[in-house]
Coordinates of C-alpha atoms in Angstrom, one line a residue:
X1 CA -46.4 -40.8 93.5
X2 CA -48.7 -41.7 96.4
X3 CA -51.5 -44.1 95.9
X4 CA -54.0 -41.3 96.6
X5 CA -52.5 -39.1 93.9
X6 CA -52.4 -42.0 91.5
X7 CA -56.1 -42.7 92.1
X8 CA -57.0 -39.1 91.7
X9 CA -55.1 -39.0 88.3
X10 CA -57.0 -42.0 87.2
X11 CA -60.3 -40.5 88.2
X12 CA -59.5 -37.3 86.2
X13 CA -59.3 -39.5 83.1
X14 CA -63.1 -40.1 83.4
X15 CA -65.3 -38.0 81.2
X16 CA -67.2 -35.4 83.1
X17 CA -70.8 -36.7 82.9
X18 CA -73.9 -34.7 82.7
X19 CA -77.4 -36.1 83.0
X20 CA -79.1 -36.3 79.6
X21 CA -82.2 -37.7 78.1
X22 CA -81.9 -39.5 74.8
X23 CA -84.5 -38.5 72.2
X24 CA -86.9 -41.1 71.0
X25 CA -85.5 -43.2 68.2
X26 CA -87.4 -44.9 65.4
X27 CA -88.2 -48.6 65.8
X28 CA -86.4 -49.6 62.6
X29 CA -82.8 -50.7 63.1
X30 CA -79.8 -48.7 61.8
X31 CA -77.1 -51.1 60.6
X32 CA -74.0 -51.0 62.8
X33 CA -70.6 -50.2 61.2
X34 CA -69.8 -53.9 61.0
X35 CA -72.3 -56.8 60.9
X36 CA -70.8 -58.4 64.0
X37 CA -70.0 -55.2 66.0
X38 CA -71.6 -54.4 69.3
X39 CA -74.2 -51.7 68.8
X40 CA -76.8 -50.7 71.4
X41 CA -79.6 -48.2 70.9
X42 CA -81.8 -46.6 73.6
X43 CA -85.4 -47.3 72.6
X44 CA -87.3 -47.1 75.9
X45 CA -89.4 -44.1 75.0
X46 CA -90.0 -45.3 71.5
X47 CA -91.5 -48.6 72.7
X48 CA -93.7 -47.1 75.4
X49 CA -91.4 -47.2 78.5
X50 CA -91.9 -43.6 79.6
X51 CA -92.1 -44.5 83.3
X52 CA -89.7 -42.8 85.6
X53 CA -88.3 -44.0 88.9
X54 CA -89.1 -41.9 92.0
X55 CA -86.2 -42.0 94.5
X56 CA -87.9 -39.7 97.0
X57 CA -84.9 -37.4 97.2
X58 CA -85.3 -34.9 100.0
X59 CA -83.2 -32.3 101.8
X60 CA -82.8 -34.8 104.7
X61 CA -81.1 -37.2 102.4
X62 CA -82.5 -40.3 104.0
X63 CA -80.2 -43.3 103.2
X64 CA -82.7 -45.4 101.2
X65 CA -83.2 -42.6 98.7
X66 CA -79.9 -43.3 97.0
X67 CA -79.9 -47.1 96.9
X68 CA -82.9 -48.1 94.7
X69 CA -84.1 -49.5 92.4
X70 CA -84.3 -52.7 90.4
X71 CA -86.7 -54.7 88.3
X72 CA -87.0 -57.7 86.0
X73 CA -87.6 -59.1 82.5
X74 CA -90.1 -61.9 82.9
X75 CA -93.0 -63.5 81.1
X76 CA -95.8 -62.9 83.6
X77 CA -98.7 -63.8 81.3
X78 CA -97.1 -66.9 79.7
X79 CA -97.5 -65.7 76.1
X80 CA -93.8 -66.3 75.2
X81 CA -92.5 -62.8 75.1
X82 CA -90.8 -60.8 77.9
X83 CA -92.6 -58.3 80.0
X84 CA -91.1 -55.8 82.5
X85 CA -91.6 -55.0 86.1
X86 CA -90.1 -51.9 87.5
X87 CA -89.6 -51.2 91.3
X88 CA -90.3 -47.7 92.5
X89 CA -89.1 -45.7 95.5
X90 CA -91.1 -43.3 97.6
X91 CA -90.9 -40.2 99.8
X92 CA -90.0 -41.4 103.3
X93 CA -91.3 -38.3 105.1
X94 CA -94.4 -37.8 102.8
X95 CA -97.7 -36.7 104.1
X96 CA -99.9 -39.8 104.4
X97 CA -102.6 -38.1 102.4
X98 CA -100.4 -37.6 99.4
X99 CA -100.6 -40.2 96.6
X100 CA -97.7 -42.6 96.9
X101 CA -95.5 -43.7 93.9
X102 CA -96.1 -47.3 92.9
X103 CA -94.3 -50.1 91.0
X104 CA -95.3 -50.7 87.4
X105 CA -95.9 -53.8 85.3
X106 CA -95.5 -53.5 81.5
X107 CA -97.0 -56.1 79.1
X108 CA -95.0 -56.7 76.0
X109 CA -97.5 -56.3 73.1
X110 CA -95.7 -56.9 69.8
X111 CA -92.5 -55.3 71.1
X112 CA -94.3 -52.3 72.5
X113 CA -94.8 -52.1 76.3
X114 CA -98.2 -51.3 77.7
X115 CA -98.7 -50.4 81.4
X116 CA -101.1 -52.8 83.0
X117 CA -102.9 -53.1 86.4
X118 CA -102.5 -56.6 87.6
X119 CA -102.4 -56.3 91.4
X120 CA -98.7 -55.4 91.7
X121 CA -98.8 -51.6 91.9
X122 CA -97.2 -51.8 95.3
X123 CA -96.5 -48.5 97.2
X124 CA -93.5 -48.2 99.5
X125 CA -89.8 -47.7 99.4
X126 CA -89.1 -50.5 96.9
X127 CA -85.7 -52.1 96.3
X128 CA -85.4 -55.4 94.5
X129 CA -87.3 -58.3 92.9
X130 CA -87.1 -62.0 92.1
X131 CA -89.5 -64.0 90.0
X132 CA -90.1 -67.8 89.9
X133 CA -92.9 -70.3 90.0
X134 CA -92.6 -70.9 93.7
X135 CA -95.9 -72.8 94.0
X136 CA -95.5 -74.9 90.8
X137 CA -98.8 -73.9 89.2
X138 CA -97.4 -72.9 85.9
X139 CA -96.9 -69.2 86.1
X140 CA -94.3 -66.8 87.5
X141 CA -94.8 -65.3 90.9
X142 CA -93.0 -62.2 92.2
X143 CA -91.1 -61.4 95.4
X144 CA -90.5 -57.8 96.2
X145 CA -88.0 -56.4 98.8
X146 CA -88.4 -53.0 100.4
X147 CA -87.2 -50.6 103.0
X148 CA -90.0 -51.9 105.1
X149 CA -92.1 -55.1 104.9
X150 CA -91.4 -57.3 101.8
X151 CA -94.1 -58.7 99.7
X152 CA -94.9 -62.0 97.8
X153 CA -97.3 -61.7 94.9
X154 CA -98.9 -65.0 93.7
X155 CA -99.7 -65.1 90.0
X156 CA -103.2 -66.4 89.3
X157 CA -103.4 -66.5 85.5
X158 CA -101.9 -63.1 85.0
X159 CA -103.4 -61.3 88.0
X160 CA -101.4 -61.1 91.3
X161 CA -102.5 -61.5 94.9
X162 CA -100.2 -60.3 97.8
X163 CA -99.6 -63.2 100.2
X164 CA -96.5 -62.2 102.0
X165 CA -97.9 -62.3 105.5
X166 CA -99.7 -65.6 105.1
X167 CA -96.7 -67.3 103.6
X168 CA -94.3 -65.9 106.3
X169 CA -92.0 -63.8 104.1
X170 CA -93.1 -60.2 104.9
X171 CA -90.0 -59.4 106.9
X172 CA -89.5 -55.7 107.7
X173 CA -85.7 -55.5 107.6
X174 CA -84.1 -53.4 104.8
X175 CA -84.3 -56.1 102.0
X176 CA -82.2 -55.6 98.9
X177 CA -81.4 -58.3 96.3
X178 CA -83.2 -61.7 96.5
X179 CA -83.1 -64.9 94.6
X180 CA -85.0 -68.2 94.2
X181 CA -83.3 -71.6 93.9
X182 CA -83.7 -75.2 95.1
X183 CA -80.8 -75.1 97.6
X184 CA -81.9 -78.4 99.3
X185 CA -82.7 -80.2 96.0
X186 CA -86.1 -81.4 97.3
X187 CA -87.9 -80.3 94.1
X188 CA -89.3 -76.9 95.0
X189 CA -87.9 -73.4 95.0
X190 CA -86.6 -71.7 98.1
X191 CA -85.8 -68.0 98.6
X192 CA -82.8 -66.1 99.8
X193 CA -83.1 -62.4 100.8
X194 CA -80.1 -60.2 101.3
X195 CA -80.5 -57.5 104.0
X196 CA -78.6 -54.3 104.3
X197 CA -78.4 -52.2 107.5
X198 CA -80.5 -51.2 110.5
X199 CA -81.5 -47.7 109.6
X200 CA -84.1 -45.5 111.3
X201 CA -85.0 -42.3 109.4
X202 CA -86.2 -40.7 112.7
X203 CA -82.8 -41.3 114.3
X204 CA -80.8 -39.6 111.5
X205 CA -78.2 -37.3 113.1
X206 CA -76.0 -34.5 111.7
X207 CA -72.9 -36.2 113.2
X208 CA -73.2 -39.3 111.1
X209 CA -70.2 -39.8 108.9
X210 CA -71.1 -39.1 105.2
X211 CA -69.8 -40.9 102.2
X212 CA -66.3 -39.8 101.1
X213 CA -65.8 -38.0 104.4
X214 CA -62.1 -38.5 104.3
X215 CA -61.7 -37.1 100.8
X216 CA -59.0 -34.4 100.6
X217 CA -61.2 -31.9 98.7
X218 CA -63.4 -31.4 101.8
X219 CA -62.5 -28.1 103.4
X220 CA -64.2 -26.6 106.4
X221 CA -67.8 -27.6 106.6
X222 CA -68.4 -30.8 104.6
X223 CA -71.3 -30.7 102.2
X224 CA -74.5 -32.4 103.3
X225 CA -74.4 -36.0 102.0
X226 CA -75.9 -39.4 102.5
X227 CA -74.6 -41.3 105.5
X228 CA -71.9 -44.0 105.1
X229 CA -72.9 -47.6 105.8
X230 CA -70.3 -47.7 108.6
X231 CA -72.7 -45.7 110.7
X232 CA -75.1 -48.6 111.0
X233 CA -75.2 -52.2 112.2
X234 CA -75.7 -54.8 109.5
X235 CA -78.8 -57.0 109.3
X236 CA -78.6 -60.8 108.9
X237 CA -79.8 -62.2 105.6
X238 CA -82.8 -64.6 105.4
X239 CA -83.2 -68.1 103.9
X240 CA -86.7 -69.4 103.4
X241 CA -87.2 -73.1 102.8
X242 CA -90.2 -74.0 100.6
X243 CA -92.2 -76.6 102.5
X244 CA -94.1 -77.7 99.3
X245 CA -97.4 -76.7 100.9
X246 CA -97.4 -73.0 100.0
X247 CA -95.3 -71.8 103.0
X248 CA -91.8 -70.5 103.1
X249 CA -90.2 -71.3 106.4
X250 CA -87.4 -69.1 107.9
X251 CA -84.4 -71.5 108.3
X252 CA -81.7 -68.8 108.4
X253 CA -80.2 -69.7 111.7
X254 CA -80.1 -73.5 111.3
X255 CA -78.8 -73.2 107.8
X256 CA -75.9 -71.0 108.9
X257 CA -76.5 -67.8 107.0
X258 CA -77.8 -65.5 109.7
X259 CA -74.6 -63.4 110.0
X260 CA -75.3 -59.9 111.4
X261 CA -71.8 -58.7 110.3
X262 CA -73.0 -58.5 106.7
X263 CA -74.5 -55.6 104.9
X264 CA -75.9 -57.4 101.9
X265 CA -76.6 -55.7 98.5
X266 CA -76.1 -58.3 95.9
X267 CA -76.8 -62.1 95.9
X268 CA -76.4 -64.8 93.4
X269 CA -76.7 -68.6 93.5
X270 CA -74.2 -70.7 91.5
X271 CA -72.5 -74.1 91.8
X272 CA -68.9 -72.8 91.9
X273 CA -67.3 -76.1 92.8
X274 CA -69.3 -78.2 90.4
X275 CA -70.6 -80.7 93.0
X276 CA -74.2 -80.4 91.8
X277 CA -75.4 -78.3 94.7
X278 CA -76.1 -74.5 94.5
X279 CA -73.9 -72.3 96.6
X280 CA -74.5 -68.6 97.5
X281 CA -72.4 -65.5 97.1
X282 CA -73.3 -62.2 98.8
X283 CA -71.8 -58.8 98.0
X284 CA -71.6 -56.8 101.2
X285 CA -71.1 -53.0 101.5
X286 CA -67.9 -51.9 103.1
X287 CA -67.4 -55.2 105.0
X288 CA -66.1 -58.6 103.7
X289 CA -68.2 -60.6 101.3
X290 CA -69.7 -64.0 101.9
X291 CA -69.4 -67.3 100.0
X292 CA -71.8 -69.9 101.5
X293 CA -70.7 -73.4 100.5
X294 CA -73.6 -75.9 100.3
X295 CA -72.9 -78.8 102.6
X296 CA -75.7 -80.9 100.9
X297 CA -77.5 -81.4 104.2
X298 CA -79.6 -78.2 104.4
X299 CA -76.7 -76.1 105.9
X300 CA -74.0 -73.9 104.6
X301 CA -70.4 -73.1 105.6
X302 CA -69.0 -69.6 104.9
X303 CA -65.8 -69.9 102.9
X304 CA -65.2 -66.6 101.2
X305 CA -61.9 -66.1 103.0
X306 CA -60.6 -69.5 102.2
X307 CA -61.8 -69.3 98.6
X308 CA -60.2 -65.9 98.0
X309 CA -63.4 -63.9 97.4
X310 CA -64.0 -62.1 100.7
X311 CA -61.8 -59.1 100.0
X312 CA -60.2 -57.0 97.1
X313 CA -57.0 -58.1 95.6
X314 CA -54.9 -56.2 98.2
X315 CA -56.9 -57.7 101.1
X316 CA -59.1 -54.6 101.6
X317 CA -62.8 -54.6 102.3
X318 CA -64.7 -53.0 99.4
X319 CA -68.2 -51.7 98.8
X320 CA -69.7 -54.6 97.0
X321 CA -72.9 -53.9 95.0
X322 CA -73.8 -56.1 92.1
X323 CA -72.7 -59.7 91.4
X324 CA -72.8 -62.5 88.8
X325 CA -71.3 -65.9 88.1
X326 CA -70.1 -66.8 84.6
X327 CA -67.5 -68.9 82.8
X328 CA -65.8 -66.0 81.0
X329 CA -62.6 -67.9 80.1
X330 CA -64.3 -71.1 78.8
X331 CA -62.7 -73.6 81.1
X332 CA -65.9 -75.1 82.4
X333 CA -65.6 -73.5 85.9
X334 CA -67.7 -70.5 87.1
X335 CA -65.9 -67.2 87.6
X336 CA -67.3 -64.3 89.7
X337 CA -67.6 -60.5 89.2
X338 CA -68.5 -57.9 91.8
X339 CA -69.0 -54.2 91.2
X340 CA -67.6 -51.7 93.8
X341 CA -67.4 -48.1 94.8
X342 CA -65.5 -45.3 93.0
X343 CA -61.7 -45.8 93.2
X344 CA -62.3 -49.5 93.9
X345 CA -62.0 -51.7 90.8
X346 CA -64.8 -54.0 89.8
X347 CA -63.5 -57.4 90.9
X348 CA -63.1 -60.4 88.7
X349 CA -62.3 -63.7 90.4
X350 CA -61.2 -66.6 88.1
X351 CA -62.6 -69.9 89.3
X352 CA -60.0 -72.6 89.9
X353 CA -62.4 -75.3 91.4
X354 CA -62.7 -74.8 95.1
X355 CA -60.9 -71.5 95.2
X356 CA -60.4 -68.4 93.1
X357 CA -57.5 -66.3 91.8
X358 CA -57.8 -62.5 91.3
X359 CA -58.0 -61.6 87.6
X360 CA -59.3 -58.0 88.0
X361 CA -56.4 -56.2 86.3
X362 CA -54.9 -59.1 84.4
X363 CA -58.1 -59.6 82.5
X364 CA -58.6 -55.9 81.8
X365 CA -61.5 -55.0 84.1
X366 CA -59.7 -53.2 86.9
X367 CA -58.3 -50.0 85.3
X368 CA -61.3 -48.9 83.2
X369 CA -63.7 -49.4 86.2
X370 CA -61.7 -47.4 88.8
X371 CA -63.3 -43.9 88.0
X372 CA -66.9 -45.3 88.2
X373 CA -69.3 -46.4 91.0
X374 CA -70.7 -49.7 89.9
X375 CA -74.0 -51.3 90.7
X376 CA -75.7 -53.7 88.3
X377 CA -73.6 -56.2 86.4
X378 CA -73.9 -59.4 84.3
X379 CA -72.0 -61.7 82.1
X380 CA -73.8 -62.2 78.8
X381 CA -73.0 -62.7 75.1
X382 CA -74.4 -59.8 73.1
X383 CA -72.3 -60.4 70.0
X384 CA -73.2 -64.1 69.9
X385 CA -69.6 -65.2 69.4
X386 CA -69.7 -67.9 72.1
X387 CA -67.9 -66.3 74.9
X388 CA -69.2 -64.1 77.8
X389 CA -68.8 -60.3 77.7
X390 CA -69.4 -58.2 80.8
X391 CA -71.6 -55.2 81.6
X392 CA -71.5 -52.8 84.5
X393 CA -74.2 -50.2 85.3
X394 CA -72.8 -47.0 87.0
X395 CA -74.0 -44.1 88.9
X396 CA -72.9 -42.2 92.0
X397 CA -74.7 -42.4 95.4
X398 CA -74.1 -38.6 96.0
X399 CA -76.3 -36.2 94.1
X400 CA -73.9 -33.4 95.1
X401 CA -70.6 -35.3 94.5
X402 CA -69.3 -32.4 92.4
X403 CA -69.0 -30.4 95.6
X404 CA -66.6 -33.0 96.8
X405 CA -64.8 -34.4 93.8
X406 CA -64.9 -32.7 90.4
X407 CA -63.3 -35.6 88.6
X408 CA -66.6 -37.6 88.7
X409 CA -70.3 -37.0 88.5
X410 CA -73.7 -38.1 89.7
X411 CA -74.8 -39.5 86.4
X412 CA -72.2 -41.8 84.7
X413 CA -71.9 -43.8 81.6
X414 CA -72.2 -47.6 81.8
X415 CA -69.4 -50.0 80.8
X416 CA -69.2 -52.8 78.3
X417 CA -66.3 -55.2 78.2
X418 CA -65.8 -57.4 75.1
X419 CA -64.3 -60.8 75.6
X420 CA -61.4 -61.7 73.3
X421 CA -59.9 -65.0 74.3
X422 CA -60.3 -64.3 78.1
X423 CA -59.1 -60.7 77.8
X424 CA -62.0 -58.2 78.6
X425 CA -61.5 -55.0 76.6
X426 CA -63.6 -52.0 77.5
X427 CA -65.5 -51.1 74.3
X428 CA -68.3 -48.8 75.5
X429 CA -67.2 -45.9 73.3
X430 CA -67.8 -47.9 70.2
X431 CA -70.9 -49.9 71.4
X432 CA -73.5 -47.5 70.0
X433 CA -75.4 -44.5 71.3
X434 CA -76.9 -46.5 74.1
X435 CA -73.6 -46.5 75.9
X436 CA -73.2 -42.7 75.5
X437 CA -76.0 -42.1 78.0
X438 CA -74.9 -40.7 81.4
X439 CA -77.5 -41.7 84.1
X440 CA -77.7 -42.7 87.7
X441 CA -77.9 -46.4 87.0
X442 CA -78.6 -49.1 89.6
X443 CA -80.2 -52.4 88.7
X444 CA -79.8 -54.1 85.3
X445 CA -81.2 -57.2 83.5
X446 CA -80.7 -58.9 80.2
X447 CA -83.4 -60.5 78.0
X448 CA -84.3 -60.8 74.3
X449 CA -87.4 -58.6 74.5
X450 CA -87.8 -58.4 70.6
X451 CA -87.2 -62.1 70.0
X452 CA -84.5 -61.6 67.4
X453 CA -82.0 -64.0 69.1
X454 CA -79.6 -61.5 70.8
X455 CA -79.9 -60.3 74.4
X456 CA -81.0 -56.7 75.0
X457 CA -80.2 -54.7 78.2
X458 CA -82.6 -53.2 80.6
X459 CA -81.2 -50.6 83.1
X460 CA -83.1 -49.1 86.1
X461 CA -82.0 -45.6 86.9
X462 CA -82.5 -43.8 90.2
X463 CA -84.9 -40.9 89.9
X464 CA -84.8 -41.1 86.1
X465 CA -86.5 -43.0 83.2
X466 CA -85.8 -46.6 82.4
X467 CA -83.2 -47.4 79.8
X468 CA -83.9 -50.2 77.3
X469 CA -80.8 -50.7 75.1
X470 CA -81.8 -52.7 72.1
X471 CA -79.0 -54.9 70.7
X472 CA -78.5 -54.2 67.0
X473 CA -75.3 -56.3 66.6
X474 CA -76.2 -57.6 63.2
X475 CA -76.9 -61.1 62.0
X476 CA -73.4 -62.4 61.1
X477 CA -73.3 -64.8 64.1
X478 CA -75.7 -67.6 64.9
X479 CA -77.5 -68.4 68.1
X480 CA -79.8 -70.8 70.1
X481 CA -82.2 -69.7 72.8
X482 CA -83.0 -72.4 75.4
X483 CA -86.0 -72.6 77.7
X484 CA -86.0 -75.4 80.3
X485 CA -88.8 -77.2 82.0
X486 CA -87.7 -79.1 85.0
X487 CA -89.5 -81.9 86.8
X488 CA -91.3 -81.7 90.1
X489 CA -91.5 -78.2 91.6
X490 CA -89.0 -76.3 89.4
X491 CA -90.8 -75.9 86.1
X492 CA -88.3 -73.4 84.8
X493 CA -85.2 -75.4 85.6
X494 CA -83.6 -72.8 87.8
X495 CA -80.2 -74.1 88.7
X496 CA -79.7 -76.3 85.7
X497 CA -76.2 -76.5 84.3
X498 CA -75.7 -76.7 80.5
X499 CA -72.7 -77.9 78.6
X500 CA -73.2 -76.9 74.9
X501 CA -70.9 -78.2 72.2
X502 CA -70.7 -76.9 68.6
X503 CA -67.6 -78.0 66.8
X504 CA -64.6 -76.7 68.7
X505 CA -66.8 -74.4 70.9
X506 CA -67.8 -75.7 74.3
X507 CA -69.8 -73.4 76.6
X508 CA -70.8 -73.9 80.2
X509 CA -73.9 -72.0 81.4
X510 CA -76.2 -72.1 84.5
X511 CA -79.8 -71.0 84.4
X512 CA -80.4 -68.4 87.1
X513 CA -82.6 -65.3 86.9
X514 CA -81.5 -63.2 89.9
X515 CA -78.1 -61.6 89.6
X516 CA -76.8 -58.1 89.1
X517 CA -78.2 -55.7 91.7
X518 CA -81.8 -55.7 92.9
X519 CA -82.8 -57.3 89.5
X520 CA -83.6 -60.4 87.6
X521 CA -82.9 -61.4 84.0
X522 CA -84.9 -63.6 81.7
X523 CA -85.3 -67.3 82.7
X524 CA -83.8 -68.5 79.4
X525 CA -80.3 -69.1 78.2
X526 CA -79.0 -67.4 75.0
X527 CA -76.1 -69.2 73.4
X528 CA -74.0 -67.6 70.8
X529 CA -72.5 -69.9 68.2
X530 CA -70.4 -67.6 66.1
X531 CA -70.2 -68.8 62.5
X532 CA -71.3 -72.4 63.4
X533 CA -74.5 -73.4 61.8
X534 CA -75.7 -75.9 64.5
X535 CA -75.5 -76.9 68.1
X536 CA -74.1 -80.4 68.0
X537 CA -74.9 -81.5 71.5
X538 CA -76.3 -80.2 74.7
X539 CA -75.9 -81.8 78.1
X540 CA -78.2 -80.7 80.9
X541 CA -77.6 -81.4 84.5
X542 CA -81.0 -80.7 86.0
X543 CA -81.3 -79.5 89.6
X544 CA -82.7 -82.9 90.5
X545 CA -79.3 -84.4 89.7
X546 CA -80.6 -86.1 86.5
X547 CA -78.2 -85.6 83.5
X548 CA -79.5 -85.8 80.0
X549 CA -78.3 -85.1 76.4
X550 CA -80.2 -83.4 73.7
X551 CA -79.5 -82.4 70.1
X552 CA -78.2 -81.7 67.5
X553 CA -80.1 -78.5 66.8
X554 CA -80.0 -76.1 63.8
X555 CA -78.9 -72.6 64.7
X556 CA -81.1 -69.5 64.9
X557 CA -84.1 -71.0 66.8
X558 CA -85.6 -71.1 70.2
X559 CA -85.9 -74.6 71.7
X560 CA -87.6 -76.0 74.8
X561 CA -86.1 -78.8 76.7
X562 CA -88.1 -80.9 79.1
X563 CA -86.6 -83.0 81.9
X564 CA -87.1 -86.7 81.2
X565 CA -87.3 -86.3 77.4
X566 CA -83.6 -86.4 76.7
X567 CA -81.1 -89.3 76.6
X568 CA -80.1 -90.1 80.2
X569 CA -76.4 -89.9 81.0
X570 CA -74.6 -91.3 84.0
X571 CA -73.5 -88.3 86.1
X572 CA -69.8 -87.7 86.7
X573 CA -68.6 -89.1 90.1
X574 CA -68.3 -86.5 92.8

């Protein structure tokens, strides 16, 4: 059997998806079949999230129409609960006199979401977002990427002012995912922006190669489709260094990350080699991926090929979309996941220190993900058993894909993999009605919006309503939620590494918000403890390099840790 026939057979196993809208559900929780089972319920409409993304779909099929959008869980008003910001698209060829779609901020008001006007209703072809307190004034600011000039919104006690131009970050390349981190460890937060391709809607041509152009079911005249990224030159990413005085300085060239061969869609910071300095992974579309190793002097060296994470397991370039780091096998070393195009398995790379081994099929992720086109993804622990499960948001890029391939669909169901001793089993079919939805999903974020201790899922869908999947896993397992307050200019402790010990359970986590695709999750760490009634010890390696110990803590509570208030520990030698 040829590889093509084999892949087609696999694709045919996928359920034919149809777009559907879940009816509103009551706010009271229905008990899952077992107290510790995974059970997600779609509650967006019931809690006031009736907003719908506008992708600007047109007969011209302009490329940006199919790539958005994202958003974030974040506490913009500092009241302790999670609010939501949703990034909107727009009509590229719209009449200037027409009202433009805008982004939307929702305030969490006792677990119901209320749309608010706070200065961030930005028009334009929006893509991704990152939030952090970049100016160290005590509230979370917001950076927005666009197909067009990007924007930085400074938070002034709950109202935002756009300052992109005056701070130097309103770049007009096609920005996608973005992330804040203190890459130079000088005490303030810097900004990385992934950029996609050089695309001019006015120069769109009929002879541009469309997606899936080589697919065997094409006969005669190919259906009109969105252009493949191979038609366009990539755009170099951007790294901005925070000068501590309110400006973000473009240091991309001198830092070694300005590579025009990339076509960046996903980006995530993480200390993969455990040397105390944040590294950067970039998922590129249809070209090799990047792993930028931090040289601890303000510069980076690209090592994806040497580390084994530049290509798929057979050495092929893949269409990387979403990314995340996480220690899924509990060995204290960060692992890496990347979502890919239909018939390309979502990649899982097992960290081995300074390099990675491919665990895509061995760990159980490869085969179930083959029929789907993945975008958002994250490691998280929804059943609170102490190990990291894996989520993937799916949706095709072609609204007319059935004209090309009848084994798949535009709207697709999302995937949930449950971790069982390092083996990731696909359990979406039994994970509740939230995983029966078939939508055109893009970005995704996790956060405990209802403050019950378990992480919920927020999914951003192209041209469709938001999905808020409430986690109703039951209360059989215990948990601890951790909020960090770092010293100097990193008040949320972004980049801190935690080692949590509870009896025989040892968990390694890093605090980062930006991951997945175009999106950011809550700036808190949720630790599952299983049946264990307390967290015995918690070691925090702060971004400053300071190492402290805290604890013990009783289970089922949220705790706040402040740098300088723990017991100092001598750091491990490099």
